[in-house]
């Protein structure tokens, strides 16, 4: 059964604001995806596991929403099947695990430099 997606299939660009968590209805409005699609994708994609609040309601983070928008783009704009999405996502995740992002490498390099400077200061005081 196809999801009720706007005919254009375009991904909406909606600012997420400063909230830490979003309920499923909010995520549905932000992404343009019906809540039943969000629940279905949660069951299909093991990496998409929103937390649950005390009332056992799903609560999504910004990262979850960004992931949903990526899945939406791949599914409805690029034409991936669910099986194709899973395969592609696992391949992408695998390559990302083997190679840290540029931002991560930059942070590691800064920390190494700071540690080197600290060691030098300590050695100079001995």
JSON list of C-alpha atoms in Angstrom, two decimals:
[
{"chain": "A", "resi": 1, "resn": "UNK", "atom": "CA", "xyz": [0.00, 0.00, 0.00]},
{"chain": "A", "resi": 2, "resn": "UNK", "atom": "CA", "xyz": [1.45, 3.35, -1.03]},
{"chain": "A", "resi": 3, "resn": "UNK", "atom": "CA", "xyz": [1.68, 6.14, 1.49]},
{"chain": "A", "resi": 4, "resn": "UNK", "atom": "CA", "xyz": [-0.44, 9.24, 1.08]},
{"chain": "A", "resi": 5, "resn": "UNK", "atom": "CA", "xyz": [2.34, 11.57, 0.03]},
{"chain": "A", "resi": 6, "resn": "UNK", "atom": "CA", "xyz": [1.74, 14.92, -1.67]},
{"chain": "A", "resi": 7, "resn": "UNK", "atom": "CA", "xyz": [1.72, 14.51, -5.45]},
{"chain": "A", "resi": 8, "resn": "UNK", "atom": "CA", "xyz": [4.87, 16.57, -5.84]},
{"chain": "A", "resi": 9, "resn": "UNK", "atom": "CA", "xyz": [6.63, 14.14, -3.49]},
{"chain": "A", "resi": 10, "resn": "UNK", "atom": "CA", "xyz": [8.86, 17.03, -2.50]},
{"chain": "A", "resi": 11, "resn": "UNK", "atom": "CA", "xyz": [10.49, 17.03, 0.89]},
{"chain": "A", "resi": 12, "resn": "UNK", "atom": "CA", "xyz": [9.35, 20.00, 2.93]},
{"chain": "A", "resi": 13, "resn": "UNK", "atom": "CA", "xyz": [12.03, 22.18, 4.45]},
{"chain": "A", "resi": 14, "resn": "UNK", "atom": "CA", "xyz": [10.64, 23.03, 7.86]},
{"chain": "A", "resi": 15, "resn": "UNK", "atom": "CA", "xyz": [12.77, 24.51, 10.64]},
{"chain": "A", "resi": 16, "resn": "UNK", "atom": "CA", "xyz": [12.82, 22.18, 13.61]},
{"chain": "A", "resi": 17, "resn": "UNK", "atom": "CA", "xyz": [13.30, 24.77, 16.29]},
{"chain": "A", "resi": 18, "resn": "UNK", "atom": "CA", "xyz": [15.00, 24.20, 19.60]},
{"chain": "A", "resi": 19, "resn": "UNK", "atom": "CA", "xyz": [12.95, 21.34, 21.04]},
{"chain": "A", "resi": 20, "resn": "UNK", "atom": "CA", "xyz": [14.74, 18.20, 22.16]},
{"chain": "A", "resi": 21, "resn": "UNK", "atom": "CA", "xyz": [11.84, 15.84, 21.46]},
{"chain": "A", "resi": 22, "resn": "UNK", "atom": "CA", "xyz": [8.90, 15.80, 19.08]},
{"chain": "A", "resi": 23, "resn": "UNK", "atom": "CA", "xyz": [5.73, 13.71, 19.32]},
{"chain": "A", "resi": 24, "resn": "UNK", "atom": "CA", "xyz": [4.64, 11.61, 16.38]},
{"chain": "A", "resi": 25, "resn": "UNK", "atom": "CA", "xyz": [1.96, 14.12, 15.31]},
{"chain": "A", "resi": 26, "resn": "UNK", "atom": "CA", "xyz": [4.53, 16.91, 15.20]},
{"chain": "A", "resi": 27, "resn": "UNK", "atom": "CA", "xyz": [6.92, 14.73, 13.22]},
{"chain": "A", "resi": 28, "resn": "UNK", "atom": "CA", "xyz": [4.12, 13.84, 10.83]},
{"chain": "A", "resi": 29, "resn": "UNK", "atom": "CA", "xyz": [3.45, 17.55, 10.19]},
{"chain": "A", "resi": 30, "resn": "UNK", "atom": "CA", "xyz": [7.15, 18.41, 9.88]},
{"chain": "A", "resi": 31, "resn": "UNK", "atom": "CA", "xyz": [7.93, 15.60, 7.44]},
{"chain": "A", "resi": 32, "resn": "UNK", "atom": "CA", "xyz": [4.64, 15.43, 5.56]},
{"chain": "A", "resi": 33, "resn": "UNK", "atom": "CA", "xyz": [4.47, 11.70, 6.34]},
{"chain": "A", "resi": 34, "resn": "UNK", "atom": "CA", "xyz": [1.37, 10.11, 7.88]},
{"chain": "A", "resi": 35, "resn": "UNK", "atom": "CA", "xyz": [1.92, 8.69, 11.36]},
{"chain": "A", "resi": 36, "resn": "UNK", "atom": "CA", "xyz": [1.18, 5.15, 10.15]},
{"chain": "A", "resi": 37, "resn": "UNK", "atom": "CA", "xyz": [4.11, 5.47, 7.70]},
{"chain": "A", "resi": 38, "resn": "UNK", "atom": "CA", "xyz": [6.37, 6.59, 10.55]},
{"chain": "A", "resi": 39, "resn": "UNK", "atom": "CA", "xyz": [5.33, 3.55, 12.61]},
{"chain": "A", "resi": 40, "resn": "UNK", "atom": "CA", "xyz": [5.78, 1.23, 9.62]},
{"chain": "A", "resi": 41, "resn": "UNK", "atom": "CA", "xyz": [9.25, 2.56, 8.87]},
{"chain": "A", "resi": 42, "resn": "UNK", "atom": "CA", "xyz": [10.14, 2.13, 12.53]},
{"chain": "A", "resi": 43, "resn": "UNK", "atom": "CA", "xyz": [9.27, -1.57, 12.19]},
{"chain": "A", "resi": 44, "resn": "UNK", "atom": "CA", "xyz": [11.25, -1.90, 8.94]},
{"chain": "A", "resi": 45, "resn": "UNK", "atom": "CA", "xyz": [14.42, 0.02, 9.76]},
{"chain": "A", "resi": 46, "resn": "UNK", "atom": "CA", "xyz": [16.18, -1.22, 12.91]},
{"chain": "A", "resi": 47, "resn": "UNK", "atom": "CA", "xyz": [18.20, 2.00, 13.21]},
{"chain": "A", "resi": 48, "resn": "UNK", "atom": "CA", "xyz": [15.03, 4.08, 13.52]},
{"chain": "A", "resi": 49, "resn": "UNK", "atom": "CA", "xyz": [14.00, 3.57, 17.15]},
{"chain": "A", "resi": 50, "resn": "UNK", "atom": "CA", "xyz": [12.46, 6.68, 18.69]},
{"chain": "A", "resi": 51, "resn": "UNK", "atom": "CA", "xyz": [12.45, 6.82, 22.46]},
{"chain": "A", "resi": 52, "resn": "UNK", "atom": "CA", "xyz": [9.22, 6.52, 24.43]},
{"chain": "A", "resi": 53, "resn": "UNK", "atom": "CA", "xyz": [8.16, 8.95, 27.12]},
{"chain": "A", "resi": 54, "resn": "UNK", "atom": "CA", "xyz": [6.54, 8.01, 30.43]},
{"chain": "A", "resi": 55, "resn": "UNK", "atom": "CA", "xyz": [3.17, 7.78, 28.71]},
{"chain": "A", "resi": 56, "resn": "UNK", "atom": "CA", "xyz": [4.71, 5.27, 26.24]},
{"chain": "A", "resi": 57, "resn": "UNK", "atom": "CA", "xyz": [4.34, 7.77, 23.38]},
{"chain": "A", "resi": 58, "resn": "UNK", "atom": "CA", "xyz": [7.02, 7.89, 20.72]},
{"chain": "A", "resi": 59, "resn": "UNK", "atom": "CA", "xyz": [9.29, 10.91, 20.96]},
{"chain": "A", "resi": 60, "resn": "UNK", "atom": "CA", "xyz": [11.65, 11.73, 18.13]},
{"chain": "A", "resi": 61, "resn": "UNK", "atom": "CA", "xyz": [14.89, 13.71, 18.19]},
{"chain": "A", "resi": 62, "resn": "UNK", "atom": "CA", "xyz": [16.11, 16.07, 15.48]},
{"chain": "A", "resi": 63, "resn": "UNK", "atom": "CA", "xyz": [18.44, 13.32, 14.30]},
{"chain": "A", "resi": 64, "resn": "UNK", "atom": "CA", "xyz": [15.47, 10.93, 13.99]},
{"chain": "A", "resi": 65, "resn": "UNK", "atom": "CA", "xyz": [13.62, 13.53, 11.92]},
{"chain": "A", "resi": 66, "resn": "UNK", "atom": "CA", "xyz": [16.64, 14.09, 9.67]},
{"chain": "A", "resi": 67, "resn": "UNK", "atom": "CA", "xyz": [16.85, 10.31, 9.17]},
{"chain": "A", "resi": 68, "resn": "UNK", "atom": "CA", "xyz": [13.16, 10.17, 8.30]},
{"chain": "A", "resi": 69, "resn": "UNK", "atom": "CA", "xyz": [13.60, 12.96, 5.76]},
{"chain": "A", "resi": 70, "resn": "UNK", "atom": "CA", "xyz": [16.53, 11.09, 4.19]},
{"chain": "A", "resi": 71, "resn": "UNK", "atom": "CA", "xyz": [14.44, 7.92, 3.95]},
{"chain": "A", "resi": 72, "resn": "UNK", "atom": "CA", "xyz": [11.55, 9.92, 2.49]},
{"chain": "A", "resi": 73, "resn": "UNK", "atom": "CA", "xyz": [13.81, 11.50, -0.12]},
{"chain": "A", "resi": 74, "resn": "UNK", "atom": "CA", "xyz": [15.29, 8.15, -1.10]},
{"chain": "A", "resi": 75, "resn": "UNK", "atom": "CA", "xyz": [11.89, 6.42, -1.19]},
{"chain": "A", "resi": 76, "resn": "UNK", "atom": "CA", "xyz": [9.72, 8.99, -2.93]},
{"chain": "A", "resi": 77, "resn": "UNK", "atom": "CA", "xyz": [12.14, 11.16, -4.91]},
{"chain": "A", "resi": 78, "resn": "UNK", "atom": "CA", "xyz": [14.79, 8.60, -5.86]},
{"chain": "A", "resi": 79, "resn": "UNK", "atom": "CA", "xyz": [12.40, 5.65, -6.15]},
{"chain": "A", "resi": 80, "resn": "UNK", "atom": "CA", "xyz": [14.05, 3.18, -3.77]},
{"chain": "A", "resi": 81, "resn": "UNK", "atom": "CA", "xyz": [12.02, 0.20, -2.58]},
{"chain": "A", "resi": 82, "resn": "UNK", "atom": "CA", "xyz": [11.99, -0.64, 1.13]},
{"chain": "A", "resi": 83, "resn": "UNK", "atom": "CA", "xyz": [14.39, -3.54, 0.44]},
{"chain": "A", "resi": 84, "resn": "UNK", "atom": "CA", "xyz": [16.61, -1.26, -1.64]},
{"chain": "A", "resi": 85, "resn": "UNK", "atom": "CA", "xyz": [16.58, 1.36, 1.09]},
{"chain": "A", "resi": 86, "resn": "UNK", "atom": "CA", "xyz": [17.63, -1.18, 3.70]},
{"chain": "A", "resi": 87, "resn": "UNK", "atom": "CA", "xyz": [20.47, -2.42, 1.52]},
{"chain": "A", "resi": 88, "resn": "UNK", "atom": "CA", "xyz": [21.63, 1.08, 0.62]},
{"chain": "A", "resi": 89, "resn": "UNK", "atom": "CA", "xyz": [21.36, 2.30, 4.21]},
{"chain": "A", "resi": 90, "resn": "UNK", "atom": "CA", "xyz": [23.36, -0.65, 5.54]},
{"chain": "A", "resi": 91, "resn": "UNK", "atom": "CA", "xyz": [26.03, -0.03, 2.90]},
{"chain": "A", "resi": 92, "resn": "UNK", "atom": "CA", "xyz": [26.17, 3.68, 3.72]},
{"chain": "A", "resi": 93, "resn": "UNK", "atom": "CA", "xyz": [26.26, 3.05, 7.45]},
{"chain": "A", "resi": 94, "resn": "UNK", "atom": "CA", "xyz": [28.99, 0.46, 7.03]},
{"chain": "A", "resi": 95, "resn": "UNK", "atom": "CA", "xyz": [31.17, 2.84, 5.06]},
{"chain": "A", "resi": 96, "resn": "UNK", "atom": "CA", "xyz": [30.51, 5.62, 7.56]},
{"chain": "A", "resi": 97, "resn": "UNK", "atom": "CA", "xyz": [31.53, 3.36, 10.44]},
{"chain": "A", "resi": 98, "resn": "UNK", "atom": "CA", "xyz": [34.84, 2.59, 8.76]},
{"chain": "A", "resi": 99, "resn": "UNK", "atom": "CA", "xyz": [35.59, 6.22, 7.95]},
{"chain": "A", "resi": 100, "resn": "UNK", "atom": "CA", "xyz": [34.89, 9.00, 10.46]},
{"chain": "A", "resi": 101, "resn": "UNK", "atom": "CA", "xyz": [33.36, 12.21, 9.17]},
{"chain": "A", "resi": 102, "resn": "UNK", "atom": "CA", "xyz": [35.46, 15.28, 8.45]},
{"chain": "A", "resi": 103, "resn": "UNK", "atom": "CA", "xyz": [34.04, 16.99, 11.55]},
{"chain": "A", "resi": 104, "resn": "UNK", "atom": "CA", "xyz": [35.04, 14.02, 13.71]},
{"chain": "A", "resi": 105, "resn": "UNK", "atom": "CA", "xyz": [38.55, 13.99, 12.28]},
{"chain": "A", "resi": 106, "resn": "UNK", "atom": "CA", "xyz": [38.84, 17.74, 12.95]},
{"chain": "A", "resi": 107, "resn": "UNK", "atom": "CA", "xyz": [37.78, 17.29, 16.58]},
{"chain": "A", "resi": 108, "resn": "UNK", "atom": "CA", "xyz": [40.24, 14.43, 17.04]},
{"chain": "A", "resi": 109, "resn": "UNK", "atom": "CA", "xyz": [43.04, 16.53, 15.57]},
{"chain": "A", "resi": 110, "resn": "UNK", "atom": "CA", "xyz": [42.23, 19.48, 17.87]},
{"chain": "A", "resi": 111, "resn": "UNK", "atom": "CA", "xyz": [42.17, 17.22, 20.93]},
{"chain": "A", "resi": 112, "resn": "UNK", "atom": "CA", "xyz": [45.51, 15.70, 19.93]},
{"chain": "A", "resi": 113, "resn": "UNK", "atom": "CA", "xyz": [47.03, 19.18, 19.56]},
{"chain": "A", "resi": 114, "resn": "UNK", "atom": "CA", "xyz": [45.69, 20.28, 22.93]},
{"chain": "A", "resi": 115, "resn": "UNK", "atom": "CA", "xyz": [47.02, 17.13, 24.60]},
{"chain": "A", "resi": 116, "resn": "UNK", "atom": "CA", "xyz": [50.41, 17.65, 22.99]},
{"chain": "A", "resi": 117, "resn": "UNK", "atom": "CA", "xyz": [50.50, 21.23, 24.29]},
{"chain": "A", "resi": 118, "resn": "UNK", "atom": "CA", "xyz": [49.52, 20.05, 27.79]},
{"chain": "A", "resi": 119, "resn": "UNK", "atom": "CA", "xyz": [52.26, 17.44, 27.77]},
{"chain": "A", "resi": 120, "resn": "UNK", "atom": "CA", "xyz": [54.79, 20.05, 26.73]},
{"chain": "A", "resi": 121, "resn": "UNK", "atom": "CA", "xyz": [53.73, 22.36, 29.57]},
{"chain": "A", "resi": 122, "resn": "UNK", "atom": "CA", "xyz": [53.99, 19.49, 32.06]},
{"chain": "A", "resi": 123, "resn": "UNK", "atom": "CA", "xyz": [57.42, 18.47, 30.77]},
{"chain": "A", "resi": 124, "resn": "UNK", "atom": "CA", "xyz": [58.66, 22.08, 30.98]},
{"chain": "A", "resi": 125, "resn": "UNK", "atom": "CA", "xyz": [57.65, 22.23, 34.66]},
{"chain": "A", "resi": 126, "resn": "UNK", "atom": "CA", "xyz": [59.53, 19.07, 35.64]}
]
